[in-house]
Short mmCIF file of C-alpha atoms and ligand atoms in Angstrom, two decimals:
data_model
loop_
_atom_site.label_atom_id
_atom_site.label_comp_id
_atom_site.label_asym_id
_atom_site.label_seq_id
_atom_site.Cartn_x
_atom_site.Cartn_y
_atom_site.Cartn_z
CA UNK A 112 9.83 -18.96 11.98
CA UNK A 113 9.85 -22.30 10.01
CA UNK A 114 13.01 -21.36 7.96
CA UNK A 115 15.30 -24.76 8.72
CA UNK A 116 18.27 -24.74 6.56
CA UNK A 117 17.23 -21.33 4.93
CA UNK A 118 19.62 -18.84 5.69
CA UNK A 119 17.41 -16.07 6.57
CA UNK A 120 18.37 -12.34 5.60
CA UNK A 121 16.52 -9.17 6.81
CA UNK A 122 17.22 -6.17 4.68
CA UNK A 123 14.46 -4.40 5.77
CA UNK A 124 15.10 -3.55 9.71
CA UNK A 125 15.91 -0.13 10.79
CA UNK A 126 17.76 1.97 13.65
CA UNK A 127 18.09 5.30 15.37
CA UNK A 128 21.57 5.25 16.65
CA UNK A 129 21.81 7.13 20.36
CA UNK A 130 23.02 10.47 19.04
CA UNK A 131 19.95 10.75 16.69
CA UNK A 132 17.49 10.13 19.29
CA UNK A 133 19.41 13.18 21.18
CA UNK A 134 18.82 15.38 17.97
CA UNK A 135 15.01 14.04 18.35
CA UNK A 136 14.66 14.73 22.14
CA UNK A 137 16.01 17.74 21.42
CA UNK A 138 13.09 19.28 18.92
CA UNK A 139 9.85 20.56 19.25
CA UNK A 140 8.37 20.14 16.35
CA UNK A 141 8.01 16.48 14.24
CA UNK A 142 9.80 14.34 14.31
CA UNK A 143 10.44 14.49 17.87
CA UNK A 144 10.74 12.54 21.32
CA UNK A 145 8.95 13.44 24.12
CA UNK A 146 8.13 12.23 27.83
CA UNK A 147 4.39 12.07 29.23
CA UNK A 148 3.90 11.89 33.14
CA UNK A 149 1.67 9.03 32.28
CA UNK A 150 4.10 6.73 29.93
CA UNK A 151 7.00 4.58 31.57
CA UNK A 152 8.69 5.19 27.86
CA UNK A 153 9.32 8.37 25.96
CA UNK A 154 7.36 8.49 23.11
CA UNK A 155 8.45 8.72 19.24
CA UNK A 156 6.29 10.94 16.90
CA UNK A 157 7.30 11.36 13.24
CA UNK A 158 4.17 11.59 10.70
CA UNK A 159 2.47 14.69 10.39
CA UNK A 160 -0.89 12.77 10.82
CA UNK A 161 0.45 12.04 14.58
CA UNK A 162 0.58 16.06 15.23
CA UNK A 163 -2.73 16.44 16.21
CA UNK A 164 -2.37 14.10 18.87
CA UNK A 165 0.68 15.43 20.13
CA UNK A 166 -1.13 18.97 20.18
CA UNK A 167 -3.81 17.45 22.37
CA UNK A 168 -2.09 15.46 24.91
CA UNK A 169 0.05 18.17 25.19
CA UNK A 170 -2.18 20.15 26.78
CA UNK A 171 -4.30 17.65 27.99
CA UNK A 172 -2.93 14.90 30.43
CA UNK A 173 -5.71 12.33 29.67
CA UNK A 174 -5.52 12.32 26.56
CA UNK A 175 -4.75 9.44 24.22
CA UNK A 176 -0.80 9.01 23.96
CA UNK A 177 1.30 10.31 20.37
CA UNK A 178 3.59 8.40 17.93
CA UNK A 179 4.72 5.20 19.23
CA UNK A 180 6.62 3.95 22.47
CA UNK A 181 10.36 4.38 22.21
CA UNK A 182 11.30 1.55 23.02
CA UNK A 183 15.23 0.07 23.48
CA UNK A 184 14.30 -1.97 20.00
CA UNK A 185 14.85 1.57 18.62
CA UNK A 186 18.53 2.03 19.45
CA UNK A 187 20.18 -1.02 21.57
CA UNK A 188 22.27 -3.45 18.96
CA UNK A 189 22.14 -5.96 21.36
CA UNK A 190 18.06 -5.51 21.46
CA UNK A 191 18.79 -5.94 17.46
CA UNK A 192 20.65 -8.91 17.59
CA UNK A 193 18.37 -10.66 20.52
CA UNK A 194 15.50 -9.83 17.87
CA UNK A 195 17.92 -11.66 14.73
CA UNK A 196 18.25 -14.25 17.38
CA UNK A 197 15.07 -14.80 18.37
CA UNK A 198 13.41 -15.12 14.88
CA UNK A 199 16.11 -16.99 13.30
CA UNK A 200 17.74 -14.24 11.34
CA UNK A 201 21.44 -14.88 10.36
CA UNK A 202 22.11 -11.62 8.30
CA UNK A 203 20.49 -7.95 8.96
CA UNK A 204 21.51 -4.92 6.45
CA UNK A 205 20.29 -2.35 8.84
CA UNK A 206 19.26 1.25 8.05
CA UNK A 207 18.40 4.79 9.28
CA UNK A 208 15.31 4.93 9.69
CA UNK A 209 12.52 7.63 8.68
CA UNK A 210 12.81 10.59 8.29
CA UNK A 211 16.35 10.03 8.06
CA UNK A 212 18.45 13.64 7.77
CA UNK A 213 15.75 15.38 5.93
CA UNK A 214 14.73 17.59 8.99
CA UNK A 215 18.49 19.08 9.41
CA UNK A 216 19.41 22.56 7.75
CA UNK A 217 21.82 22.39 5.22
CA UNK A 218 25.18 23.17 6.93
CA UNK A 219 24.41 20.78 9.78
CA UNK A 220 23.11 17.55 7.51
CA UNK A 221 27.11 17.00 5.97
CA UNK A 222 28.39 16.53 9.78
CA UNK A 223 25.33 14.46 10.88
CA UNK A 224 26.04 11.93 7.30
CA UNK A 225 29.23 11.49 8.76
CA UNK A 226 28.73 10.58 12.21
CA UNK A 227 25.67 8.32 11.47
CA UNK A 228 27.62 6.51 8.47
CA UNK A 229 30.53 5.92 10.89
CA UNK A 230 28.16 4.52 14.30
CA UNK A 231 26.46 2.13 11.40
CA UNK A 232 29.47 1.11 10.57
CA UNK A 233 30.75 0.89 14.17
CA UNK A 234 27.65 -1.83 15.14
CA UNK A 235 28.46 -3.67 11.72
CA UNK A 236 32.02 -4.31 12.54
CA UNK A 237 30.57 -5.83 16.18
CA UNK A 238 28.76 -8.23 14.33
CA UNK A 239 31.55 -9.19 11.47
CA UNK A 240 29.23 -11.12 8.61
CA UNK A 241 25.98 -10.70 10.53
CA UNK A 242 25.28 -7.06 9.90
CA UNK A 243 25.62 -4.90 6.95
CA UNK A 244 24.06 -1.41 6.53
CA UNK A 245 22.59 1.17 3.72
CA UNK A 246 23.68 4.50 4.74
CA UNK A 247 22.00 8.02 5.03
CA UNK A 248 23.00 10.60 2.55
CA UNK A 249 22.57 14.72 3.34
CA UNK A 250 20.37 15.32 1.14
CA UNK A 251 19.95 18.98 2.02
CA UNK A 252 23.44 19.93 1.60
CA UNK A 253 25.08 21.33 -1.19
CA UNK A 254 25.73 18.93 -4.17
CA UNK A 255 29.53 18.97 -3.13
CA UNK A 256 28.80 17.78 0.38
CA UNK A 257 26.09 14.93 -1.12
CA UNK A 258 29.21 13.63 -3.36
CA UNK A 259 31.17 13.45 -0.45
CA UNK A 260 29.43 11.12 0.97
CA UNK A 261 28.31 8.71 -1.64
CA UNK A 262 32.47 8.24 -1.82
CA UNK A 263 32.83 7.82 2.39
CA UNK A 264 30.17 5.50 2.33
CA UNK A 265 31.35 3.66 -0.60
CA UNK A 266 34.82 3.89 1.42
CA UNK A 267 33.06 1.64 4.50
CA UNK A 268 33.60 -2.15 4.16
CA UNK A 269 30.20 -3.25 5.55
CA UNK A 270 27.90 -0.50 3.45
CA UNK A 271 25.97 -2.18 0.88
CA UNK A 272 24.27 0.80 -0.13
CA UNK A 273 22.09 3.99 0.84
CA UNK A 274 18.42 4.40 2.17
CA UNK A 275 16.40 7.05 0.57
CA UNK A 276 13.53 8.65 1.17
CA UNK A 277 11.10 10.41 -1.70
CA UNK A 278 11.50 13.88 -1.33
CA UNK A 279 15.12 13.75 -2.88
CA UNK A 280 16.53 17.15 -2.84
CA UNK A 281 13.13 18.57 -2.21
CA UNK A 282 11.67 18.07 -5.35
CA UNK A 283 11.21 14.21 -5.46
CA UNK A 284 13.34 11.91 -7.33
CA UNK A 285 12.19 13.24 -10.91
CA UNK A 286 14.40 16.25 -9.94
CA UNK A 287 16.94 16.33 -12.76
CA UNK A 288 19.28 18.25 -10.03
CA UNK A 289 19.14 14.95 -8.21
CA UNK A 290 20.17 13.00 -11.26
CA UNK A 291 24.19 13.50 -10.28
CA UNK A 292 23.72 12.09 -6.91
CA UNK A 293 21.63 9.12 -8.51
CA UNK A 294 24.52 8.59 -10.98
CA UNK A 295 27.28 8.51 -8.02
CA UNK A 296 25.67 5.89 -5.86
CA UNK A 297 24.98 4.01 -9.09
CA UNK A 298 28.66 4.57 -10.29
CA UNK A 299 29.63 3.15 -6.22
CA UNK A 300 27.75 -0.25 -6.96
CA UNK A 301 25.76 1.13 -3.93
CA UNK A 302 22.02 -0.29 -4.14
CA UNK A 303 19.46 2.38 -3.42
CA UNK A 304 16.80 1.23 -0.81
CA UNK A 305 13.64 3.52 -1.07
CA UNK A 306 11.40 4.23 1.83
CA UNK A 307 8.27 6.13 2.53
CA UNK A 308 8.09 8.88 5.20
CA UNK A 309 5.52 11.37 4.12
CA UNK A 310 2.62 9.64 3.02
CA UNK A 311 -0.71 11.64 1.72
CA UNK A 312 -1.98 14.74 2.85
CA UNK A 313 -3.64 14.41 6.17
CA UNK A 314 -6.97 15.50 4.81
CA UNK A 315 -6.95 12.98 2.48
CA UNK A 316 -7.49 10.72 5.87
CA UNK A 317 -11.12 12.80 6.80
CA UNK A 318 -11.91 14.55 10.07
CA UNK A 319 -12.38 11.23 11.99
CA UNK A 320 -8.90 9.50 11.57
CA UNK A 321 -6.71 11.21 13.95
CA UNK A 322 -9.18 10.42 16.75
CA UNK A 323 -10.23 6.88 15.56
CA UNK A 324 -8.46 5.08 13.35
CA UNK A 325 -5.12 5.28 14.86
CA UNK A 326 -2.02 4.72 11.96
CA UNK A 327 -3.57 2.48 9.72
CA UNK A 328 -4.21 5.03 7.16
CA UNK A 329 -0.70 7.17 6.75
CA UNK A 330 1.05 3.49 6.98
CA UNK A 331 -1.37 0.91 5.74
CA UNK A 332 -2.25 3.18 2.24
CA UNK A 333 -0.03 6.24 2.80
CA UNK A 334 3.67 5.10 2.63
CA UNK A 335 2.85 2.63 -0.17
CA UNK A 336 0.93 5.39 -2.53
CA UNK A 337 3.63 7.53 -1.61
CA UNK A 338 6.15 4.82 -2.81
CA UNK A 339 3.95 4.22 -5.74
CA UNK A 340 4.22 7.81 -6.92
CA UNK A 341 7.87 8.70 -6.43
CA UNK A 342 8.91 5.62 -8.90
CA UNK A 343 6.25 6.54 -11.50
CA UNK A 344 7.33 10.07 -11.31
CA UNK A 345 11.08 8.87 -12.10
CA UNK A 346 9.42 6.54 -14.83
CA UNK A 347 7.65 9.10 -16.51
CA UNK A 348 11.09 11.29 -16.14
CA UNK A 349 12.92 8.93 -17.90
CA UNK A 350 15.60 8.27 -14.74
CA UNK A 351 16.09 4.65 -14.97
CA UNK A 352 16.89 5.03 -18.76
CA UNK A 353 19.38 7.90 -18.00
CA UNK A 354 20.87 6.04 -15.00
CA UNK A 355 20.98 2.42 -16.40
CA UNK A 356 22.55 0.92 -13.63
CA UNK A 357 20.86 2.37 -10.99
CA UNK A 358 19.04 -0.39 -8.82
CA UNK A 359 16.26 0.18 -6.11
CA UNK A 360 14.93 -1.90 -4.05
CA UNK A 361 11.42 -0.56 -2.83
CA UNK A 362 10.23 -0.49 0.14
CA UNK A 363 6.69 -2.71 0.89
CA UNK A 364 7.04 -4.79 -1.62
CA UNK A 365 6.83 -1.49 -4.43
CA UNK A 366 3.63 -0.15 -2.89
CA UNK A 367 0.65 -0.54 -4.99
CA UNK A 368 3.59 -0.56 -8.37
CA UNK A 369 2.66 -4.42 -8.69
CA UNK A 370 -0.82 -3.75 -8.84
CA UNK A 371 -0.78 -1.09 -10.79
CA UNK A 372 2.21 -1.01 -13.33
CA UNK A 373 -0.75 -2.44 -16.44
CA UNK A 374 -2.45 0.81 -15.24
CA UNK A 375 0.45 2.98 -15.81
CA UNK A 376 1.50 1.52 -18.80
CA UNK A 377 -2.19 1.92 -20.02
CA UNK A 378 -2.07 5.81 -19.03
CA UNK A 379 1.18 5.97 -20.94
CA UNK A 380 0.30 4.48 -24.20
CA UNK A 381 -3.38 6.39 -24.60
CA UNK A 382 -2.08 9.82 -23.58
CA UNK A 383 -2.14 12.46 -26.29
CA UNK A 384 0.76 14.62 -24.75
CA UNK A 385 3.11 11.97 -24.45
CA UNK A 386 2.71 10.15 -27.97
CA UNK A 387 2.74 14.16 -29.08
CA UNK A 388 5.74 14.34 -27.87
CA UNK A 389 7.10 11.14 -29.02
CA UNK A 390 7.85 9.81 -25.75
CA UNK A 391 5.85 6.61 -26.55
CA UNK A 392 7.73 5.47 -29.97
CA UNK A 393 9.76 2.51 -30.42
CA UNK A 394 12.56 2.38 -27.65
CA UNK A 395 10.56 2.88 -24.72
CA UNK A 396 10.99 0.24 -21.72
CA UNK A 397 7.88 -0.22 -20.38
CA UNK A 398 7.08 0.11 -16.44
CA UNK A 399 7.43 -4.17 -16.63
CA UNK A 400 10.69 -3.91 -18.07
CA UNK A 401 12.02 -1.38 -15.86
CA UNK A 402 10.80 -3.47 -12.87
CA UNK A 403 12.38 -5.89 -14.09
CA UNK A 404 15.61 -4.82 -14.97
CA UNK A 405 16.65 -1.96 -12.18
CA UNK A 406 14.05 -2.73 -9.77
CA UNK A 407 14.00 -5.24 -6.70
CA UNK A 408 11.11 -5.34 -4.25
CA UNK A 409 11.39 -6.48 -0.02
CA UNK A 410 8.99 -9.00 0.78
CA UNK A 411 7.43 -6.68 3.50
CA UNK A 412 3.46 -7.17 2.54
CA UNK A 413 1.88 -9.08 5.39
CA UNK A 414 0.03 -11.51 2.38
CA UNK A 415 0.99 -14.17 0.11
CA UNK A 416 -1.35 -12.02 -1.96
CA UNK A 417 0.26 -8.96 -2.98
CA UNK A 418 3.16 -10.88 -2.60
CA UNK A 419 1.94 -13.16 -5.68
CA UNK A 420 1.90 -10.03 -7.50
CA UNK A 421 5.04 -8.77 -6.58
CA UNK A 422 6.57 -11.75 -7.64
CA UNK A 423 4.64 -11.84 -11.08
CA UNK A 424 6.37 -8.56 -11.36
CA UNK A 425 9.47 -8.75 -10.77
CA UNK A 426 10.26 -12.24 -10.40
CA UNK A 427 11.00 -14.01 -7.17
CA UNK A 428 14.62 -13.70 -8.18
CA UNK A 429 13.98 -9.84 -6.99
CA UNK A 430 12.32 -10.42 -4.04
CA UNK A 431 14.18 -9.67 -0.48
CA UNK A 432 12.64 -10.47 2.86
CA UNK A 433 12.46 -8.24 5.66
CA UNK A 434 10.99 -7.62 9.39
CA UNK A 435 10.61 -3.29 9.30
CA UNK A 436 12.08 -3.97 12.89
CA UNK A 437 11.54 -2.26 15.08
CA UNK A 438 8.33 -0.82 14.19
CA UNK A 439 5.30 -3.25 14.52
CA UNK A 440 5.84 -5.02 17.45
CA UNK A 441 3.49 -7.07 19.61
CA UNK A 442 0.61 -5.47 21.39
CA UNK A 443 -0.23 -8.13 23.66
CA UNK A 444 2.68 -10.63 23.95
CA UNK A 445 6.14 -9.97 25.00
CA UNK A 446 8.43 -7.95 22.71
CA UNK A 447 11.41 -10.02 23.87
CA UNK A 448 9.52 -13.36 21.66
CA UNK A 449 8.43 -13.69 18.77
CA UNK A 450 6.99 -10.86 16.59
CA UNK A 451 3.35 -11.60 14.90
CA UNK A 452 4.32 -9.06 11.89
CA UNK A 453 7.62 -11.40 10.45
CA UNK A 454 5.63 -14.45 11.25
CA UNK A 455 3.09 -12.82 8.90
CA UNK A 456 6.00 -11.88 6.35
CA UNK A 457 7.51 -15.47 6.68
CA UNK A 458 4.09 -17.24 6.17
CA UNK A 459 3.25 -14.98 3.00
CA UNK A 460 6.28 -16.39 1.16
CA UNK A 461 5.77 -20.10 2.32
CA UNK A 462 2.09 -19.71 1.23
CA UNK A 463 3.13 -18.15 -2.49
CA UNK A 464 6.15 -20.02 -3.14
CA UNK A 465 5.66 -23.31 -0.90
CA UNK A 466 7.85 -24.45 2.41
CA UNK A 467 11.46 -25.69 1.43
CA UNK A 468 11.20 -24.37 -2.42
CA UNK A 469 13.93 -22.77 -4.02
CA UNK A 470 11.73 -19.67 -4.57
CA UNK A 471 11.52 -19.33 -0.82
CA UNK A 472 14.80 -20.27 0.24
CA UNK A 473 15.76 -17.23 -2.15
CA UNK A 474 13.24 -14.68 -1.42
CA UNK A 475 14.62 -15.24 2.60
CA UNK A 476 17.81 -14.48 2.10
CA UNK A 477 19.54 -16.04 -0.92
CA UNK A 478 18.16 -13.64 -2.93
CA UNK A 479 19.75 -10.55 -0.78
CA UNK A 480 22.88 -12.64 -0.09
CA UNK A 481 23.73 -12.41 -3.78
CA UNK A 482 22.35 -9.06 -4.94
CA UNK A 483 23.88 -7.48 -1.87
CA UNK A 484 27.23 -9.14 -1.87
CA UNK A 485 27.02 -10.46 1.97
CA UNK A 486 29.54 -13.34 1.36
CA UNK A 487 31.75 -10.45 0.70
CA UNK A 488 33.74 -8.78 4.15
O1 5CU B 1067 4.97 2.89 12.43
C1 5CU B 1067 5.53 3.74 11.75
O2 5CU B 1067 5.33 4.94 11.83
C2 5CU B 1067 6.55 3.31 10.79
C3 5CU B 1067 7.54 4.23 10.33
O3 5CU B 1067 7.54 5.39 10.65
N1 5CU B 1067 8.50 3.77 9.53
C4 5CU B 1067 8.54 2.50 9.16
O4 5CU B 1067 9.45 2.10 8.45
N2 5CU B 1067 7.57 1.66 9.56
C5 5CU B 1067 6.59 2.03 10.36
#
């Protein structure tokens, strides 16, 4: 990357420590890992729009592979740090990556918190100043247990905050049960990082994806609608006003939220039931404000376009880069190099902000530095 002098922070780069991928060789249904005859590596299958495939080359030897390769980039810190290395990355707030603890019942998700919290914190104190981490929360055990660990993780020197995916307690994060958990990691300075998992419902894809188009739907559209949705829903709920100092940064530069936030505020101000109910009278922040006040966006949109727009929405103050390492790596050139997906991320913010600006030299890791405390042990 053509970052001299810029002192380049990825806060968008995930993991799946050893004893997770044990839990996931261990399943049978998603997300799972599982061997084929014809693969050299096991493969990793998470989305529910990868479960047809798995169904058919299950039973069928020849046919196309599932998921992705599991590759060491998955679960090797020195593959992590070789990859920091190699694209001139100084500082990496790792996380958990998708689906996170969501799968595990309720008694076992408490233990599981634990254990991943502590290896993350483990690989962080390897790498004193170059890694930091957001940490997983059990999100489907009892409230008790979910308080427990927004204070452990608080508790661990290189945590900087928690990843979080949209389904909350299992009602999305408009839940109001979910509003004491929201108010503890806001209380713990801990910055919530919010990630996509589920997507869209498969049949919104049609009857020819799962045999033609490969991911590009579920990832390309799905994770950013999905995004898009969960933060209008806790709009619309009124979280950010009842947690003021909640922040989150979002995932893919806020989904389509950018693009879309005139749209919402449009649907907000000309609907009947909500000016009814007086929910649109003096007071109200609108969606800009919000985004601009508890909101901070990664820089993970493969275009200086949408991240123009990101920027116009948030400001580039807000802006974090990031790699989503170790997922999209090179098809046809060695994974050990250079990666074509941050190049594209890297590019995008020279092209909106210009090469050497202040604007850039924030958005790649100033910005994060700052917001995230990462001068701080
Ligand atoms: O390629 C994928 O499936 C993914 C994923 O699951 N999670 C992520 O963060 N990026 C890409």
């Amino acid at each position: 990357m053509a970052t001299s002098k810029i002192r380049v922070v990825d806060i968008h780069t995930h993991m799946y420590p050893p004893s997770y991928i044990k839990i996931l060789e261990s399943r049978s249904a998603i997300p799972l890992v599982r061997t084929f005859p014809q693969a050299a590596d096991p493969r990793l299958i998470l989305l529910e729009a990868e479960v047809k495939s798995l169904e058919e080359a299950t039973q069928d030897a020849t046919a196309k592979l599932p998921g992705r390769p599991l590759t060491s980039h998955f679960a090797s810190l020195a593959q992590k740090v070789h990859f920091m290395d190699t694209h001139g990355i100084v500082i990496s707030v790792i996380s958990l990556a998708n689906p996170w603890l969501d799968f595990l019942s309720s008694s076992e998700s408490g233990k599981m918190a634990e254990s991943v919290n502590e290896e993350f914190s483990r690989m962080c104190s390897e790498h004193p100043g170059r890694l930091f981490f957001f940490a997983t929360l059990p999100l489907t055990a009892p409230l008790e247990t979910l308080l427990a660990a927004v204070s452990h993780v608080q508790g661990l020197k290189y945590c900087r905050g928690i990843i979080l995916g949209t389904t909350g307690l299992g009602k999305g994060l408009d839940d109001p049960a979910l509003l004491p958990v929201l108010e503890a990691v806001a209380a713990a300075h801990l910055t919530v990082f919010l990630h996509p998992h589920y997507g869209l419902p498969n049949e919104v894809w049609g009857p020819r994806a799962s045999a033609e188009y490969g991911h590009v739907l579920p990832l390309a559209l799905g994770f950013p609608m999905e995004t898009t949705i969960a933060v209008t829903r806790m709009y619309l709920a009124g979280v950010f006003d009842k947690v003021r100092d909640l922040r989150m940064i979002l995932a893919h530069s806020g989904g389509t939220l950018p693009f879309l936030a005139g749209r919402i505020e449009s649907c907000v101000l000309h609907d009947g039931q909500l000016v009814r109910e007086g929910k649109v009278g003096k007071g109200r922040r609108t969606v800009w404000e919000v985004l601009k006040e508890q909101i901070y966006l990664d820089a993970v949109i493969y275009s200086e376009v949408g991240l123009k727009a990101a920027i116009d929405a948030t400001g580039a103050d807000r802006l974090m880069f990031g790699t989503d390492h170790p997922f999209f790596p090179p098809l046809e050139t060695d994974e050990q190099g250079e990666w074509e997906s941050v190049s594209l991320n890297a590019a995008a913010v020279t092209k909106a902000v210009g090469e050497g600006s202040g604007e850039a030299s924030a958005i790649m890791g100033g910005n994060a530095i700052s917001i995230l405390r990462l001068d701080q042990d």
